[in-house]
Amino acid sequence: MRKTLIFGNGLGMALDPNLFSLDGAIGRAWEGEGIFDPETRALVRCCLVDDGDTERPHGEDDLDALQLVVSSCDFLDRMSQGGAHWLSLHGQQFPAAVRKFLYQTALQFHQREVVLPMEFAQPLAAFLHDTHSHVATLNYDNLLYQRMIEAYVLRGYGGALVDGMLTAGFACENLERRQGRTFGYYLHLHGSPLFVDQGGVTRKLAQAELREAGDVVGSHIVLTHVKHKPTVIAASPLLQSYWNHLELALAESEEVILFGYSGLDTHLNELLERRSPERIRVVEWQGAGEQAERELFWGKSLGKNATVLRLANVLDFTEWV
């Protein structure tokens, strides 16, 4: 029987909290060269939440404000008539600069040398080979993706899972089971900085290409405040396909395992409340709170009871069966 395994940022946080924290990634992108000129930096600072530190963006609340300003600039730019602009030159350039900044922030999760330990990856890969259970990811790194490629879980139609990314690029039809195939789905629910549109095709960049593609800006990344994530998903045919297939995955699963997921993405929680099987297990860091408190939190978030397992290190978990 299949299961659906949903992985959040806790996977990377268990390895290196500094490297995989959103605030750290924002800081590294902010200091990067060629993203913001001084005038655009000043405009960004004007958008930030006044929480005592407005030198740079820090988290999703700041990204929320930036997204609202970008949307407003886009709207005013579309209203331009006869060459007249409501926006200054910097205002016209602001949305592209912010999108490049968000893309560079997501890239920070790829520019690292740490890898998932084999003690964690091998039992998971064996379970996926045996059951063809589904995997869905919410994080922007490729920690799990790379290990599953190495373990041949992802190997075109010869692997246990398929994510629709073939040599010719992504197509929703690539996720259709034909000729008696029984593969499960590997779904990048919040996208990846590796996914770019080139020549009318959405393709996946190789890691080496990231270092050479300084001007590339991906359009399939859900790196924004939770309020805006459904809008970003709706604007991407690739992401829409992944979310549609998540519903199919849940429909044929006997259990859902939420691994290293904060529980704060309401668009996912609402889907799980409507579509998931009754059996839900949560594997999370014990520092998230006390047992009773976390069980209450998950019950409210998902609208159903969940078994909550709190660990000092979530990467010690191997009980996928």
Coordinates of C-alpha atoms in Angstrom, one line a residue:
M1 CA 0.0 0.0 0.0
R2 CA 1.3 3.4 -0.9
K3 CA 1.8 6.4 1.4
T4 CA 2.4 10.1 0.8
L5 CA 5.5 11.5 2.4
I6 CA 5.6 15.3 2.6
F7 CA 9.0 16.9 3.5
G8 CA 9.5 20.4 4.8
N9 CA 12.5 22.6 5.6
G10 CA 13.2 20.6 8.7
L11 CA 15.2 18.2 6.6
G12 CA 17.9 20.8 6.0
M13 CA 17.5 22.4 9.4
A14 CA 18.5 19.1 11.0
L15 CA 21.8 19.3 9.1
D16 CA 22.7 22.9 9.4
P17 CA 20.2 25.4 11.0
N18 CA 22.3 28.4 9.9
L19 CA 22.7 27.3 6.3
F20 CA 19.1 26.3 5.8
S21 CA 17.2 29.1 7.6
L22 CA 15.2 31.5 5.5
D23 CA 16.7 34.5 7.3
G24 CA 20.2 33.3 6.6
A25 CA 19.5 32.7 2.9
I26 CA 17.9 36.2 2.6
G27 CA 21.0 37.7 4.2
R28 CA 23.4 36.0 1.9
A29 CA 21.4 37.0 -1.2
W30 CA 21.1 40.6 0.1
E31 CA 24.9 40.8 0.3
G32 CA 25.3 39.3 -3.2
E33 CA 26.7 41.3 -6.0
G34 CA 24.7 42.5 -9.0
I35 CA 21.2 42.1 -7.4
F36 CA 20.4 45.6 -6.0
D37 CA 21.9 49.0 -6.7
P38 CA 21.9 51.5 -3.8
E39 CA 18.7 53.1 -4.9
T40 CA 16.8 49.8 -5.1
R41 CA 18.1 48.7 -1.8
A42 CA 16.7 52.0 -0.3
L43 CA 13.3 51.2 -1.9
V44 CA 13.3 47.7 -0.5
R45 CA 14.1 49.0 3.0
C46 CA 11.0 51.3 2.7
C47 CA 8.8 48.2 2.2
L48 CA 10.0 46.4 5.3
V49 CA 8.1 45.7 8.5
D50 CA 9.2 48.1 11.2
D51 CA 10.3 45.5 13.8
G52 CA 13.4 47.3 15.0
D53 CA 15.6 46.0 12.1
T54 CA 14.9 47.4 8.7
E55 CA 18.4 47.2 7.3
R56 CA 17.3 44.2 5.2
P57 CA 14.5 41.7 4.8
H58 CA 14.5 38.9 7.4
G59 CA 11.5 36.6 6.9
E60 CA 8.1 35.9 5.4
D61 CA 6.5 39.1 6.9
D62 CA 9.0 41.2 5.0
L63 CA 8.5 39.1 1.9
D64 CA 4.8 39.8 2.2
A65 CA 5.3 43.5 2.1
L66 CA 7.7 43.2 -0.9
Q67 CA 5.2 41.0 -2.8
L68 CA 2.4 43.6 -2.2
V69 CA 4.6 46.4 -3.5
V70 CA 5.7 44.4 -6.5
S71 CA 2.1 43.6 -7.4
S72 CA 1.2 47.2 -7.1
C73 CA 4.1 48.2 -9.4
D74 CA 3.1 45.6 -11.9
F75 CA -0.5 46.9 -11.9
L76 CA 0.6 50.6 -12.4
D77 CA 3.0 49.5 -15.1
R78 CA 0.1 47.8 -17.0
M79 CA -1.9 51.0 -16.7
S80 CA 0.7 53.0 -18.6
Q81 CA -0.8 54.6 -21.7
G82 CA 0.9 56.2 -24.7
G83 CA 4.4 55.9 -23.1
A84 CA 3.4 57.8 -20.0
H85 CA 4.3 56.0 -16.7
W86 CA 2.9 56.3 -13.2
L87 CA 6.2 54.9 -11.9
S88 CA 9.7 56.4 -11.8
L89 CA 12.4 54.5 -13.6
H90 CA 13.4 52.8 -10.4
G91 CA 9.7 51.9 -9.8
Q92 CA 9.6 50.3 -13.2
Q93 CA 12.7 48.3 -12.5
F94 CA 11.7 47.3 -9.0
P95 CA 9.6 44.2 -9.7
A96 CA 12.4 42.6 -11.7
A97 CA 15.0 43.4 -9.1
V98 CA 12.9 41.8 -6.3
R99 CA 12.2 38.7 -8.4
K100 CA 15.9 38.3 -9.0
F101 CA 16.5 38.7 -5.2
L102 CA 13.9 36.0 -4.4
Y103 CA 15.5 33.7 -6.9
Q104 CA 18.9 34.3 -5.5
T105 CA 17.6 33.6 -2.1
A106 CA 16.2 30.3 -3.2
L107 CA 19.6 29.5 -4.8
Q108 CA 21.3 29.8 -1.4
F109 CA 19.8 26.5 -0.4
H110 CA 21.7 24.8 -3.4
Q111 CA 25.1 26.4 -2.8
R112 CA 26.3 24.1 -0.1
E113 CA 28.3 20.9 0.4
V114 CA 26.3 19.2 3.1
V115 CA 24.4 16.0 2.1
L116 CA 21.8 13.8 3.7
P117 CA 23.5 11.0 5.7
M118 CA 23.2 7.6 4.1
E119 CA 21.8 6.2 7.3
F120 CA 18.7 8.3 6.6
A121 CA 18.6 8.1 2.8
Q122 CA 19.1 4.4 2.3
P123 CA 16.1 3.1 4.4
L124 CA 13.9 5.7 2.7
A125 CA 15.1 4.8 -0.8
A126 CA 14.5 1.1 0.0
F127 CA 10.9 1.9 1.2
L128 CA 10.2 3.9 -2.0
H129 CA 11.5 1.2 -4.2
D130 CA 9.3 -1.4 -2.5
T131 CA 6.1 0.6 -2.3
H132 CA 6.2 3.3 -5.0
S133 CA 4.9 5.7 -2.3
H134 CA 4.6 9.3 -3.2
V135 CA 7.0 12.1 -2.2
A136 CA 6.1 15.8 -2.0
T137 CA 8.6 18.5 -1.0
L138 CA 8.0 22.0 0.3
N139 CA 11.7 23.1 0.6
Y140 CA 13.9 24.7 -2.0
D141 CA 17.0 22.6 -1.6
N142 CA 17.8 19.4 -3.4
L143 CA 19.0 17.4 -0.5
L144 CA 16.5 14.7 -0.9
Y145 CA 16.2 15.0 -4.7
Q146 CA 19.9 14.3 -5.2
R147 CA 20.0 11.3 -2.8
M148 CA 17.0 9.8 -4.6
I149 CA 18.7 10.2 -8.0
E150 CA 21.8 8.5 -6.6
A151 CA 19.6 5.6 -5.3
Y152 CA 17.8 5.3 -8.7
V153 CA 14.5 6.1 -7.1
L154 CA 14.4 8.8 -9.7
R155 CA 15.5 7.3 -13.0
G156 CA 13.1 8.3 -15.8
Y157 CA 10.4 5.7 -16.1
G158 CA 12.8 3.1 -14.8
G159 CA 12.7 4.4 -11.3
A160 CA 10.1 4.1 -8.5
L161 CA 9.0 7.7 -8.7
V162 CA 8.6 10.2 -11.6
D163 CA 8.5 14.0 -11.3
G164 CA 7.6 14.8 -15.0
M165 CA 11.1 16.2 -15.7
L166 CA 12.4 14.3 -18.7
T167 CA 15.1 15.1 -21.2
A168 CA 12.8 17.3 -23.3
G169 CA 11.6 19.2 -20.2
F170 CA 8.5 19.1 -18.1
A171 CA 5.0 18.1 -19.4
C172 CA 2.0 17.2 -17.3
E173 CA 1.6 14.1 -19.6
N174 CA 4.9 12.8 -18.4
L175 CA 3.2 12.0 -15.1
E176 CA 0.6 9.8 -16.7
R177 CA 0.9 6.1 -16.0
R178 CA 0.9 4.2 -19.3
Q179 CA 1.8 0.7 -20.4
G180 CA 1.0 -0.8 -17.0
R181 CA 3.5 1.4 -15.1
T182 CA 3.0 1.8 -11.4
F183 CA 5.4 4.6 -10.5
G184 CA 4.6 7.0 -7.7
Y185 CA 4.9 10.8 -7.9
Y186 CA 7.8 13.0 -6.8
L187 CA 6.1 16.5 -6.5
H188 CA 8.0 19.7 -6.0
L189 CA 5.1 21.5 -4.5
H190 CA 6.9 24.9 -4.0
G191 CA 9.0 24.6 -7.0
S192 CA 12.8 24.9 -7.3
P193 CA 15.3 27.4 -8.6
L194 CA 16.5 24.7 -10.9
F195 CA 13.2 25.0 -12.9
V196 CA 13.5 27.6 -15.6
D197 CA 11.5 28.4 -18.8
Q198 CA 13.7 28.4 -21.9
G199 CA 12.5 28.3 -25.5
G200 CA 8.9 27.6 -24.5
V201 CA 9.9 24.6 -22.4
T202 CA 10.2 24.3 -18.6
R203 CA 13.4 22.4 -17.9
K204 CA 15.6 21.6 -15.0
L205 CA 19.1 23.1 -14.8
A206 CA 22.0 21.0 -13.7
Q207 CA 23.9 22.1 -10.6
A208 CA 26.8 23.2 -12.7
E209 CA 24.6 25.4 -14.9
L210 CA 23.6 27.4 -11.9
R211 CA 27.1 28.9 -11.6
E212 CA 27.0 29.8 -15.3
A213 CA 23.5 31.2 -15.5
G214 CA 23.9 34.5 -13.6
D215 CA 21.0 36.2 -15.4
V216 CA 18.5 33.4 -15.1
V217 CA 15.4 34.1 -13.0
G218 CA 13.1 31.1 -12.3
S219 CA 9.4 31.6 -12.4
H220 CA 8.4 28.4 -10.5
I221 CA 9.3 29.3 -6.9
V222 CA 6.8 29.8 -4.1
L223 CA 9.1 31.9 -1.9
T224 CA 6.7 34.4 -0.5
H225 CA 4.3 34.9 2.4
V226 CA 1.8 32.1 2.9
K227 CA -1.0 34.5 1.9
H228 CA 0.4 34.8 -1.6
K229 CA 1.5 31.2 -2.2
P230 CA -1.7 30.0 -3.8
T231 CA -1.5 32.9 -6.3
V232 CA 2.1 32.0 -7.3
I233 CA 1.1 28.3 -7.6
A234 CA -1.9 29.3 -9.8
A235 CA 0.4 31.2 -12.1
S236 CA 2.6 28.3 -12.9
P237 CA 1.3 25.3 -15.0
L238 CA 4.1 23.2 -13.6
L239 CA 3.2 23.9 -10.0
Q240 CA -0.5 23.5 -10.7
S241 CA 0.2 20.0 -12.1
Y242 CA 2.1 19.0 -9.0
W243 CA -0.7 20.1 -6.7
N244 CA -3.3 18.3 -8.8
H245 CA -1.2 15.2 -8.6
L246 CA -0.9 15.6 -4.9
E247 CA -4.7 15.1 -4.7
L248 CA -4.3 12.0 -6.8
A249 CA -1.5 10.8 -4.5
L250 CA -3.6 11.3 -1.4
A251 CA -6.5 9.5 -2.9
E252 CA -4.5 6.3 -3.3
S253 CA -2.5 6.5 0.0
E254 CA -3.3 4.7 3.2
E255 CA -1.2 7.1 5.3
V256 CA 0.4 10.5 5.2
I257 CA 3.7 11.2 6.9
L258 CA 4.6 14.9 7.4
F259 CA 8.3 15.2 7.9
G260 CA 10.0 18.4 9.2
Y261 CA 7.0 20.5 8.2
S262 CA 6.1 23.5 10.3
G263 CA 2.4 23.2 9.7
L264 CA 2.1 26.9 8.7
D265 CA 1.1 26.5 5.0
T266 CA -2.6 26.9 5.3
H267 CA -3.1 26.0 1.6
L268 CA -1.6 22.6 2.2
N269 CA -3.4 22.1 5.5
E270 CA -6.7 22.8 3.9
L271 CA -6.0 20.2 1.2
L272 CA -5.0 17.6 3.7
E273 CA -8.1 18.2 5.7
R274 CA -10.3 17.6 2.7
R275 CA -8.3 14.8 0.9
S276 CA -5.9 13.0 3.2
P277 CA -6.6 9.6 4.7
E278 CA -7.3 9.5 8.4
R279 CA -3.9 8.1 9.3
I280 CA -1.4 11.0 9.6
R281 CA 1.9 10.8 11.3
V282 CA 4.0 13.9 12.0
V283 CA 7.8 13.7 12.5
E284 CA 9.2 16.9 13.9
W285 CA 12.0 18.3 16.0
Q286 CA 11.2 18.1 19.7
G287 CA 12.2 21.7 20.2
A288 CA 8.9 22.7 18.4
G289 CA 7.0 22.3 21.6
E290 CA 5.6 19.8 24.2
Q291 CA 3.7 16.7 23.2
A292 CA 0.2 17.8 24.2
E293 CA 0.8 21.3 22.8
R294 CA 1.9 19.9 19.4
E295 CA -1.0 17.4 19.2
L296 CA -3.4 20.2 19.8
F297 CA -1.7 22.3 17.2
W298 CA -1.9 19.6 14.5
G299 CA -5.4 18.7 15.4
K300 CA -6.5 22.3 14.8
S301 CA -4.3 22.7 11.7
L302 CA -5.4 19.5 9.9
G303 CA -9.0 19.1 11.2
K304 CA -8.2 15.6 12.3
N305 CA -6.0 13.7 14.8
A306 CA -2.4 13.1 14.0
T307 CA 0.2 10.9 15.7
V308 CA 3.0 13.2 16.6
L309 CA 6.6 11.9 17.0
R310 CA 9.1 14.4 18.4
L311 CA 12.8 13.7 18.0
A312 CA 16.0 15.4 19.0
N313 CA 17.2 14.8 15.4
V314 CA 14.5 14.0 12.8
L315 CA 17.1 12.3 10.6
D316 CA 17.2 9.5 13.1
F317 CA 13.7 8.5 11.8
T318 CA 13.6 5.3 9.7
E319 CA 10.2 3.8 10.5
W320 CA 8.6 4.5 7.1
V321 CA 6.6 1.2 7.1

